[in-house]
Tab-separated table of C-alpha atoms in Angstrom:
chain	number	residue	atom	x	y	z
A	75	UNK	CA	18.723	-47.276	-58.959
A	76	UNK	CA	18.466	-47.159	-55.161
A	77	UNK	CA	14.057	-47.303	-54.668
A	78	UNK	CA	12.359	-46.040	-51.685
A	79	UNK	CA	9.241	-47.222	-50.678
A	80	UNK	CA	7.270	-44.281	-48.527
A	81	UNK	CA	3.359	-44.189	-47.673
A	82	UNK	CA	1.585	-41.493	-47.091
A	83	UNK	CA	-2.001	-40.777	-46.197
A	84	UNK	CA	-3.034	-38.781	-49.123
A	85	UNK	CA	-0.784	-39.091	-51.596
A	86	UNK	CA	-0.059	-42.184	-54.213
A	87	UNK	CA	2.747	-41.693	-57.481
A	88	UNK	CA	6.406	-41.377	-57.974
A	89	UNK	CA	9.201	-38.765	-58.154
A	90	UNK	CA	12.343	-39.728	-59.682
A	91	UNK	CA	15.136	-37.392	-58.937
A	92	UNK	CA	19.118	-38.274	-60.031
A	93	UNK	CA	19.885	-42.348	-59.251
A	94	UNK	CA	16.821	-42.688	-56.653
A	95	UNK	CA	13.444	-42.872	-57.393
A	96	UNK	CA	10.467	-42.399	-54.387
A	97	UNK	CA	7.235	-44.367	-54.516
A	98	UNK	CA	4.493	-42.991	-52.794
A	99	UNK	CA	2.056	-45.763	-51.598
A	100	UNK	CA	-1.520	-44.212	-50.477
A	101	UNK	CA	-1.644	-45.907	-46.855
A	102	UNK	CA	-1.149	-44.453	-43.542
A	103	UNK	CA	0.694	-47.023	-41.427
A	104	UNK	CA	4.452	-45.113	-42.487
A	105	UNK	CA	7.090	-46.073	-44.594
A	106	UNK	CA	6.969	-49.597	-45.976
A	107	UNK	CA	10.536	-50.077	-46.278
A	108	UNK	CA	13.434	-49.578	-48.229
A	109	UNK	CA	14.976	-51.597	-51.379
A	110	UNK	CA	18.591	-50.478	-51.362
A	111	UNK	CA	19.150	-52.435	-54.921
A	112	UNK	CA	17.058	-53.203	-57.964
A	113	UNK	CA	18.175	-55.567	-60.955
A	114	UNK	CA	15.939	-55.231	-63.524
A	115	UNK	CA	16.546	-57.230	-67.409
A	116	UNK	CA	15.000	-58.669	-69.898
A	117	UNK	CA	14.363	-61.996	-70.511
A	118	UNK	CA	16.175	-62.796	-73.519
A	119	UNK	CA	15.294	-65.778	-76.690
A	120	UNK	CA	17.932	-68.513	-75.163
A	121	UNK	CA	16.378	-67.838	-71.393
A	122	UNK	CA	12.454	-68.466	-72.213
A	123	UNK	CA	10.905	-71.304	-70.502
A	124	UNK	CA	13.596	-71.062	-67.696
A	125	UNK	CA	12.511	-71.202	-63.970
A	126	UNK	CA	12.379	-67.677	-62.483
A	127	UNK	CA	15.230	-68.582	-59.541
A	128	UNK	CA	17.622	-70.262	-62.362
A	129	UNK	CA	17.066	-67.048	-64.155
A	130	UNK	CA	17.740	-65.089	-61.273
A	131	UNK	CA	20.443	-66.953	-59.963
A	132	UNK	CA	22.739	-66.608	-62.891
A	133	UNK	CA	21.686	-62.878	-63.506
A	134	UNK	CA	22.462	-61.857	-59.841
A	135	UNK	CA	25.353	-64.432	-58.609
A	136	UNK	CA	26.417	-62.289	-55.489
A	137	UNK	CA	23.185	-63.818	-54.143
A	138	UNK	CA	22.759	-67.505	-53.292
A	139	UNK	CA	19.731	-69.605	-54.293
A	140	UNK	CA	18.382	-69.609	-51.216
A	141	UNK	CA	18.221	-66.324	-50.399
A	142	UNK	CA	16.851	-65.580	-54.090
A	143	UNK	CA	13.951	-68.231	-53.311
A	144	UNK	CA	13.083	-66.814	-49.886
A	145	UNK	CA	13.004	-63.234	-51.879
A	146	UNK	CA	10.897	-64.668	-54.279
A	147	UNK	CA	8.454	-66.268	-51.971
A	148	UNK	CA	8.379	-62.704	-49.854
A	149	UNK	CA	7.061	-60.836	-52.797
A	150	UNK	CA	10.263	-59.408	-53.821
A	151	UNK	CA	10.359	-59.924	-57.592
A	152	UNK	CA	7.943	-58.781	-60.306
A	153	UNK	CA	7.648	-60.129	-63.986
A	154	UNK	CA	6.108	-58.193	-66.336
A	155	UNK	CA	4.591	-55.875	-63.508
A	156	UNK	CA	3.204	-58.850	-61.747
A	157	UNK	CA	4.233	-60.200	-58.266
A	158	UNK	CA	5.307	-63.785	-58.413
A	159	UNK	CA	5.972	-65.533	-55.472
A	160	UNK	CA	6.407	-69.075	-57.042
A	161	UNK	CA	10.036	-69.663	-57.148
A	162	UNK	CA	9.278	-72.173	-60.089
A	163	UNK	CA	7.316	-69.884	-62.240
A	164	UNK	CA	8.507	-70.175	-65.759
A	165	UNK	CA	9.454	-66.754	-67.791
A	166	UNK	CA	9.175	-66.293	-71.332
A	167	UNK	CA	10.715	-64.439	-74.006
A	168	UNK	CA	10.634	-60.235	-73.731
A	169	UNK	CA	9.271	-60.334	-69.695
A	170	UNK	CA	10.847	-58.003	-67.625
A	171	UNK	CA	11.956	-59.719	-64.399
A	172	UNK	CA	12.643	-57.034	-61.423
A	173	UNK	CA	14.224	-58.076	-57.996
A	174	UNK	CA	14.403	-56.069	-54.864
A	175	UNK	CA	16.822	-56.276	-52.127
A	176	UNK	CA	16.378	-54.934	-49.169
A	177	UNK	CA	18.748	-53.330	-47.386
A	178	UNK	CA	19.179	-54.846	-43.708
A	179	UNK	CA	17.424	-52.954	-40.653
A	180	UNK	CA	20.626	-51.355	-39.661
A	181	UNK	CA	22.759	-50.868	-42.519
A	182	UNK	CA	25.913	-49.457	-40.287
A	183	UNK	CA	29.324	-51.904	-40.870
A	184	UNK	CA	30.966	-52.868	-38.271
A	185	UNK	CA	34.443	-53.519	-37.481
A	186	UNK	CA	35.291	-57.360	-38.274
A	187	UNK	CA	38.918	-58.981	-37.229
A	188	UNK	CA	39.970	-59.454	-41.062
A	189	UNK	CA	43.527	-59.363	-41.918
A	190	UNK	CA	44.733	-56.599	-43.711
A	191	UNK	CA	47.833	-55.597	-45.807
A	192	UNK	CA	48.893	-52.547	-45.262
A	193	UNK	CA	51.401	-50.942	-47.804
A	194	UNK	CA	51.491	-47.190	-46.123
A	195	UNK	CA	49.578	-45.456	-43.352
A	196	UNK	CA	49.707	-42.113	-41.602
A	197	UNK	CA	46.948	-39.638	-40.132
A	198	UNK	CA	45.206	-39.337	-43.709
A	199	UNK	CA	45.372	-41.859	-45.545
A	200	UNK	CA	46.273	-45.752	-45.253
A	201	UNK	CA	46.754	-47.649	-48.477
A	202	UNK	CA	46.136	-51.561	-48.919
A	203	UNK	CA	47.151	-54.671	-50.845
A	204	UNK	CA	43.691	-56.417	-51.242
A	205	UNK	CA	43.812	-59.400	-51.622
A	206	UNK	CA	41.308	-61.483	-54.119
A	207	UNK	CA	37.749	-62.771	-52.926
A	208	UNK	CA	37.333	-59.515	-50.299
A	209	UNK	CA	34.443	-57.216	-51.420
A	210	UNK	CA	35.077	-53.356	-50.678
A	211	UNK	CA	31.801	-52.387	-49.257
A	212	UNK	CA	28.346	-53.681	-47.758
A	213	UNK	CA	25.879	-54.028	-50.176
A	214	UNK	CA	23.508	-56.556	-51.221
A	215	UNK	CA	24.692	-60.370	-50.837
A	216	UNK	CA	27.880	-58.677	-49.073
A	217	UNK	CA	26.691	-57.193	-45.995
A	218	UNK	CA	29.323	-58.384	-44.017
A	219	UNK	CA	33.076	-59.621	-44.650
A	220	UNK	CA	33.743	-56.994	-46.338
A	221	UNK	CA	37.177	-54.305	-46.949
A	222	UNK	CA	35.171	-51.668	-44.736
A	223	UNK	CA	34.408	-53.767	-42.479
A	224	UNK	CA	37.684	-54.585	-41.714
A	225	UNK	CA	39.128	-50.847	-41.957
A	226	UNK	CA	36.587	-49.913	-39.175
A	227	UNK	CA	38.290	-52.832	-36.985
A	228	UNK	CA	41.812	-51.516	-37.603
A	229	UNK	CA	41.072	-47.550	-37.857
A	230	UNK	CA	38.681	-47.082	-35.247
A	231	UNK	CA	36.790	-43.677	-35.770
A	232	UNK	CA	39.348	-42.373	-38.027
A	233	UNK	CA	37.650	-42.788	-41.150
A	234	UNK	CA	36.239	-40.069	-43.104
A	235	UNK	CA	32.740	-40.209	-42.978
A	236	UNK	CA	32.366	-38.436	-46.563
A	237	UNK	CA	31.237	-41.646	-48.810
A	238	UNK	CA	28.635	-42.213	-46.443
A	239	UNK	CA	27.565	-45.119	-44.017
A	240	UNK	CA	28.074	-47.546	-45.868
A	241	UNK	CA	31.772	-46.558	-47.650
A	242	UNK	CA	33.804	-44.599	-44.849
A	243	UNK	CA	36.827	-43.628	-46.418
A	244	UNK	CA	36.730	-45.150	-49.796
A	245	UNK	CA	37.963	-43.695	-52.794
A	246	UNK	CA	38.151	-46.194	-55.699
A	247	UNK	CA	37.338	-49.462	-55.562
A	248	UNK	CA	38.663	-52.983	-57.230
A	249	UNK	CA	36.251	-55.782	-58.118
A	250	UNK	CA	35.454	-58.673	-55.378
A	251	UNK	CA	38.395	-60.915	-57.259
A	252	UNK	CA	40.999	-58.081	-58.567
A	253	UNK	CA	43.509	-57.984	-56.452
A	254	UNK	CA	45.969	-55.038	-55.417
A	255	UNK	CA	46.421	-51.717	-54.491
A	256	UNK	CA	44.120	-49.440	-53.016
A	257	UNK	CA	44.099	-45.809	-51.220
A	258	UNK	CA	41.241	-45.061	-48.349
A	259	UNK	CA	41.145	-41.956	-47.009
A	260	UNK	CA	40.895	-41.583	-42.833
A	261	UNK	CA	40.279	-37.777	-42.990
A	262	UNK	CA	37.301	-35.892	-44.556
A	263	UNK	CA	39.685	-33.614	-46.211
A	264	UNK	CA	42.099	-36.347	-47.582
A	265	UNK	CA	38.828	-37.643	-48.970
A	266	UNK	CA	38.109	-34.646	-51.029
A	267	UNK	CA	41.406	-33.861	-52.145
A	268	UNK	CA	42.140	-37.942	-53.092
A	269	UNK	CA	38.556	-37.906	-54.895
A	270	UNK	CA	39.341	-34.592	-57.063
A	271	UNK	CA	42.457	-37.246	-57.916
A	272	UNK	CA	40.869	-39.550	-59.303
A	273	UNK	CA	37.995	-37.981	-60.772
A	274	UNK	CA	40.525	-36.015	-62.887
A	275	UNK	CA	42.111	-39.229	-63.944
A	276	UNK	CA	45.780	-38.313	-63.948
A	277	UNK	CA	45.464	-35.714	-66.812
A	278	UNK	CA	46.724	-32.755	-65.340
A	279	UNK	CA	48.484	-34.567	-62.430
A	280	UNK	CA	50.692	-37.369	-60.701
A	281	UNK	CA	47.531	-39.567	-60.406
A	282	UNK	CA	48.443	-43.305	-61.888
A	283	UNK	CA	46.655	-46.542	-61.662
A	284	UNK	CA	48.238	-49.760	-63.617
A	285	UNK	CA	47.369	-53.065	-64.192
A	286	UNK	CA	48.686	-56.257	-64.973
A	287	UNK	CA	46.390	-59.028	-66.574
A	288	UNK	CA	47.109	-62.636	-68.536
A	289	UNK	CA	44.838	-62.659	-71.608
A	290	UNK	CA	44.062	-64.890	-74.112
A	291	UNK	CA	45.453	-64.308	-77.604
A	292	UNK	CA	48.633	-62.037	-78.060
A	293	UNK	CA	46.788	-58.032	-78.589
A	294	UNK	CA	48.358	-56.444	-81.626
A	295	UNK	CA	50.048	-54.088	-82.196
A	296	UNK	CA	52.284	-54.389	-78.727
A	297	UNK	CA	50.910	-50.376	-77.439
A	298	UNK	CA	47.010	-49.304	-78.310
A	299	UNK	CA	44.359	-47.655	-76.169
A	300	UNK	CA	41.009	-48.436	-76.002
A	301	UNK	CA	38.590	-45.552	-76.399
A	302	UNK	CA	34.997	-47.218	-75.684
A	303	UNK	CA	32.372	-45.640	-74.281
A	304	UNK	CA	30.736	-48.177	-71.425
A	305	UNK	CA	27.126	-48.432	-69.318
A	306	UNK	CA	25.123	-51.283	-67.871
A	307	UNK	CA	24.553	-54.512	-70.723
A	308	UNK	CA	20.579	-53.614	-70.844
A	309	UNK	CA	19.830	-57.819	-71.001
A	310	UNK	CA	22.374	-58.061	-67.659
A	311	UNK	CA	22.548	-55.570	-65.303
A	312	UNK	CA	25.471	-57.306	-63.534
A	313	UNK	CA	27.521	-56.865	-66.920
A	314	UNK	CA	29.117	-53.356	-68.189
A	315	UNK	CA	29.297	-53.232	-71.997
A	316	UNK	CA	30.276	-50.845	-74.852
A	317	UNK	CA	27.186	-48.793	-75.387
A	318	UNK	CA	26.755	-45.777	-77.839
A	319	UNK	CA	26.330	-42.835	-75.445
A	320	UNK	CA	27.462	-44.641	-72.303
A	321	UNK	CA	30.054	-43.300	-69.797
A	322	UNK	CA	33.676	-42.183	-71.311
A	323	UNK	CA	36.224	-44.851	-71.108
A	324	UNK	CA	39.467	-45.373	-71.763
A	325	UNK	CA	42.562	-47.731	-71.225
A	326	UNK	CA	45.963	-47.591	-72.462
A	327	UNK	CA	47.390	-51.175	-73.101
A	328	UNK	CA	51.135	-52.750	-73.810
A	329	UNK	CA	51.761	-56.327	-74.125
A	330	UNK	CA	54.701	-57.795	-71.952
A	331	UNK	CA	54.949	-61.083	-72.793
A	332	UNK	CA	53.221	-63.706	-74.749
A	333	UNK	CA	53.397	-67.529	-73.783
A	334	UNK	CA	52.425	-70.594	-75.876
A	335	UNK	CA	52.912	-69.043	-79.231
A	336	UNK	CA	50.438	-66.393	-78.435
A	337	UNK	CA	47.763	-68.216	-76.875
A	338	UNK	CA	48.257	-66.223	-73.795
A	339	UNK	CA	49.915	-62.610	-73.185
A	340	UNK	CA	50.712	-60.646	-70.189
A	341	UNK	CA	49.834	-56.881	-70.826
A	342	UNK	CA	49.595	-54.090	-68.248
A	343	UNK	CA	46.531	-52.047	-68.803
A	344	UNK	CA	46.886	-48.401	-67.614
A	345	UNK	CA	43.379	-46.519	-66.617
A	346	UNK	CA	42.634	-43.244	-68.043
A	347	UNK	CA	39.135	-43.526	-66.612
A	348	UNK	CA	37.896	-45.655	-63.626
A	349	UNK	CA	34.922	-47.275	-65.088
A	350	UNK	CA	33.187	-50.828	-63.237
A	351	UNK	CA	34.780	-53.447	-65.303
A	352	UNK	CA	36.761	-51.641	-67.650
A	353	UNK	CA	39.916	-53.283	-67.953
A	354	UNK	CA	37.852	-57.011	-68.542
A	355	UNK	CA	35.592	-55.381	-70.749
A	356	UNK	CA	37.607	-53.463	-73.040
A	357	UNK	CA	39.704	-56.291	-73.386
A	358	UNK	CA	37.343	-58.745	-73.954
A	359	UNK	CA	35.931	-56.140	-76.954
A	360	UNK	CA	39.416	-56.558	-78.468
A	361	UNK	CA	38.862	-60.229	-78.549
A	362	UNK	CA	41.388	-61.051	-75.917
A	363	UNK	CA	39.512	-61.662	-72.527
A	364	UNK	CA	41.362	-61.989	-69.623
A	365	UNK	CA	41.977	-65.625	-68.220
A	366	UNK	CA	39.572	-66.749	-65.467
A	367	UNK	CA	36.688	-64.209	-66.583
A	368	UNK	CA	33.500	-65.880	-66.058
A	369	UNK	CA	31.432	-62.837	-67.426
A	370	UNK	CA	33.291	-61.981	-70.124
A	371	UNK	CA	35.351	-64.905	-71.397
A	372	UNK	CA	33.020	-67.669	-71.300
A	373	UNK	CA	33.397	-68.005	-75.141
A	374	UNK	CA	36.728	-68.974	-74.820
A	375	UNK	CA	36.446	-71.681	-72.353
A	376	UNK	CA	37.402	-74.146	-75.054
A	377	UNK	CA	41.029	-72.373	-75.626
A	378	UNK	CA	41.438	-73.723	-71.793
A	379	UNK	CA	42.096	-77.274	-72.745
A	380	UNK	CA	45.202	-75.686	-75.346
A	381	UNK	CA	47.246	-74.893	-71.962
A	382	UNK	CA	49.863	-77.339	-70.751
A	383	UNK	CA	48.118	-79.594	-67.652
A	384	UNK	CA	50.388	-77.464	-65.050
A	385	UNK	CA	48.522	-74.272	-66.754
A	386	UNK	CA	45.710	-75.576	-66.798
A	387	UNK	CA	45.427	-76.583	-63.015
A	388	UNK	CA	47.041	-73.482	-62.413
A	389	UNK	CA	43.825	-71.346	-63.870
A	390	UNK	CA	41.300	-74.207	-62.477
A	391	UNK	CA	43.313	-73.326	-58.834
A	392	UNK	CA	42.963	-68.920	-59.534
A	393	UNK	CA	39.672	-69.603	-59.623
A	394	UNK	CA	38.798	-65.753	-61.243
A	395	UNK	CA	39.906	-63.044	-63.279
A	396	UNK	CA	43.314	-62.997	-63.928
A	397	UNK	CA	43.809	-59.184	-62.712
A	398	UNK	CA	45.828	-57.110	-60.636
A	399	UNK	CA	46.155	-53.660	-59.431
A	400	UNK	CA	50.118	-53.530	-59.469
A	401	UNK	CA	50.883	-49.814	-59.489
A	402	UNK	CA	49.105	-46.836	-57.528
A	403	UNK	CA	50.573	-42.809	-57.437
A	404	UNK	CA	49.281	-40.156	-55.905
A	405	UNK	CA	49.934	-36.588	-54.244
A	406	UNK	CA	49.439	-36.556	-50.325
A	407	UNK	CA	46.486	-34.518	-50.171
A	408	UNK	CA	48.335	-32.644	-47.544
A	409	UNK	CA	52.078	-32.946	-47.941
A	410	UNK	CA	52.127	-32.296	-51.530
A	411	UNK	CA	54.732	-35.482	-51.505
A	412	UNK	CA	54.234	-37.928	-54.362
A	413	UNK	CA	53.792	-41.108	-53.100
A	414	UNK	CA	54.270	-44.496	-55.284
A	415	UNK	CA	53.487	-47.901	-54.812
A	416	UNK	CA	53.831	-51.466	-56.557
A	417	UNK	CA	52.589	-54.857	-55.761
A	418	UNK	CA	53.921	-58.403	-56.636
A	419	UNK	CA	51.390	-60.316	-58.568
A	420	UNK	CA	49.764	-62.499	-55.646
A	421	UNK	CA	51.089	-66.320	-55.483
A	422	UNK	CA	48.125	-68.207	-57.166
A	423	UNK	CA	48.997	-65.492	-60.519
A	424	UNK	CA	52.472	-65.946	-60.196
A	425	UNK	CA	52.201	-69.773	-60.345
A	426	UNK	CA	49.316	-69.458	-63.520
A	427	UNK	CA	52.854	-67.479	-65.193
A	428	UNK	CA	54.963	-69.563	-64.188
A	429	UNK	CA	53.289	-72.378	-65.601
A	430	UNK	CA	52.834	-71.034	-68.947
A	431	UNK	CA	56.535	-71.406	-69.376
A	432	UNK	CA	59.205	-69.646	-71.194
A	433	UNK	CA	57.942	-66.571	-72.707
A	434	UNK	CA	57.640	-66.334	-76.516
């Protein structure tokens, strides 16, 4: 929920309206400031008695513990309702911890010399292998370094300015380590006509998004689809879970290989729905997490020391989720043409396969 702190002369409450919520503080020196993200959760049984930054820290990893302590000692975070500005504060079981991040003073990207791989480009569109550790857009913990911040260096102006400020021309995203295929649009109108694209999922046209992942355990039968519904994990807010009533999901899934008598499989997930996470989490609700996961596989860090020592150094060296975007297809939003793209798994994958061995 994006927050907005406002003050006015005469008037103190709240309006909440959509995703934002406006906080009206009765003072008349003008607007406070603004806290572009909030991460509120619950502290659960196995967290009581923890320091607030360790809490914090492992709840909120795109931020590093120093920046957490500084927000902290700036008034930032709230527990139970209460300011705490003791970075050592211990939290107990049932508190509800809130942390604000403010947005910088001038949230507009610039253009940064990052190196880009561009599959395709014309006058609309330009379409990207990304590769892993490169965050799409500013936001908090990421506001520079980032994807847009290298499309403003190589496009210039020509970016649609639809998704706003802070996301010219982007259409989908991939997670900070997924690696692959993406389409950005450079025109407003090959914005809107790539966005009715993908919000329509591919159902009634050429739209198609695949996958490939390594996961542990060999999925049975070899084709299913996974028809969760997903939100925010109430306890994390940096985790998606399956949640009665959350947003409709689903991914179709065929195993291509399995390794190591079916400790590990290769399977190529294809999105029906372009939910945060989806992929690792419906996966990992099937019991077979994907390799590298440190959100959603930690339970099966044991299986790790099962894989052959070349495997093994070969996940240690990934160093994340073993996931990439391999094939994207769209229409040209102005050509009509439909265009179709695939990706080689990136080297540090490729070797992790490679060192599993001979497929069984």
């Amino acid at each position: 929920m994006r927050r907005i702190l406002a003050t006015t002369a005469s008037l103190a409450g709240s309006l909440t309206s959509g995703s934002e919520e406006v906080l009206f503080i009765a003072q008349s020196d003008g607007v406070l400031g603004v806290a572009d993200e909030m991460q509120d959760f619950v502290v659960g049984a196995d967290e009581a008695r923890e320091r607030i930054d360790r809490l914090l820290a492992r709840h909120v990893p795109s931020l590093s513990r120093s920046r957490l302590k500084a927000l902290i000692e700036a008034g930032h975070v709230t527990l139970s309702g209460r300011t705490m500005t003791d970075a050592g504060q211990r939290v107990n079981q049932g508190d509800q911890v809130r942390l604000a991040v403010p947005e910088p003073e001038d949230p507009t990207p610039l253009g940064e010399a990052i190196p880009l791989t561009v599959v395709f480009e014309d006058d609309e569109l330009i379409v990207i292998d990304k590769p892993a550790g490169l965050v799409v857009h500013p936001a908090a913990g990421h506001w520079t370094g980032t994807l847009v911040n290298a499309l403003i260096a190589h496009c210039g102006a020509s970016l649609s300015g639809i998704g706003g400020i802070r996301r010219p021309g982007i259409v989908h995203r991939l997670d900070k380590d997924t690696t692959g295929l993406m389409v950005v649009a450079k025109t407003d109108r090959a914005h809107v006509a790539l966005s009715r694209q993908f919000a329509d999922h591919g159902r009634s046209g050429p739209l198609e998004r695949a996958y490939v992942a390594l996961v542990w355990g060999r999925p049975k039968p070899d084709h299913f689809t996974v028809d969760e519904p997903l939100d925010r994990d109430p306890r994390n807010r940096e985790r998606i879970a399956v949640r009665k009533g959350g947003r409709e999901a689903i991914t179709h899934v065929g195993v291509e290989t399995a390794f190591l008598d079916g400790l590990v499989a290769e399977v190529s997930c294809r999105l029906e729905t372009g939910r945060t996470h989806q992929i690792r989490v419906h996966m990992a609700h099937r019991g077979h997490p994907l390799l590298g996961d440190e959100t959603y596989a930690k339970g099966f860090k044991t299986k790790t020391s099962k894989l052959p020592d070349a495997a093994r150094l070969a996940l240690e060296a990934l160093g994340r989720q073993a996931l990439h975007a391999a094939v994207l297809g769209f229409e040209h939003p102005t050509t009509g043409k439909v265009l179709h793209f695939e990706s080689l798994l990136p080297a540090d994958m490729q070797h992790l396969v490679d060192a599993l061995g001979a497929p069984v």
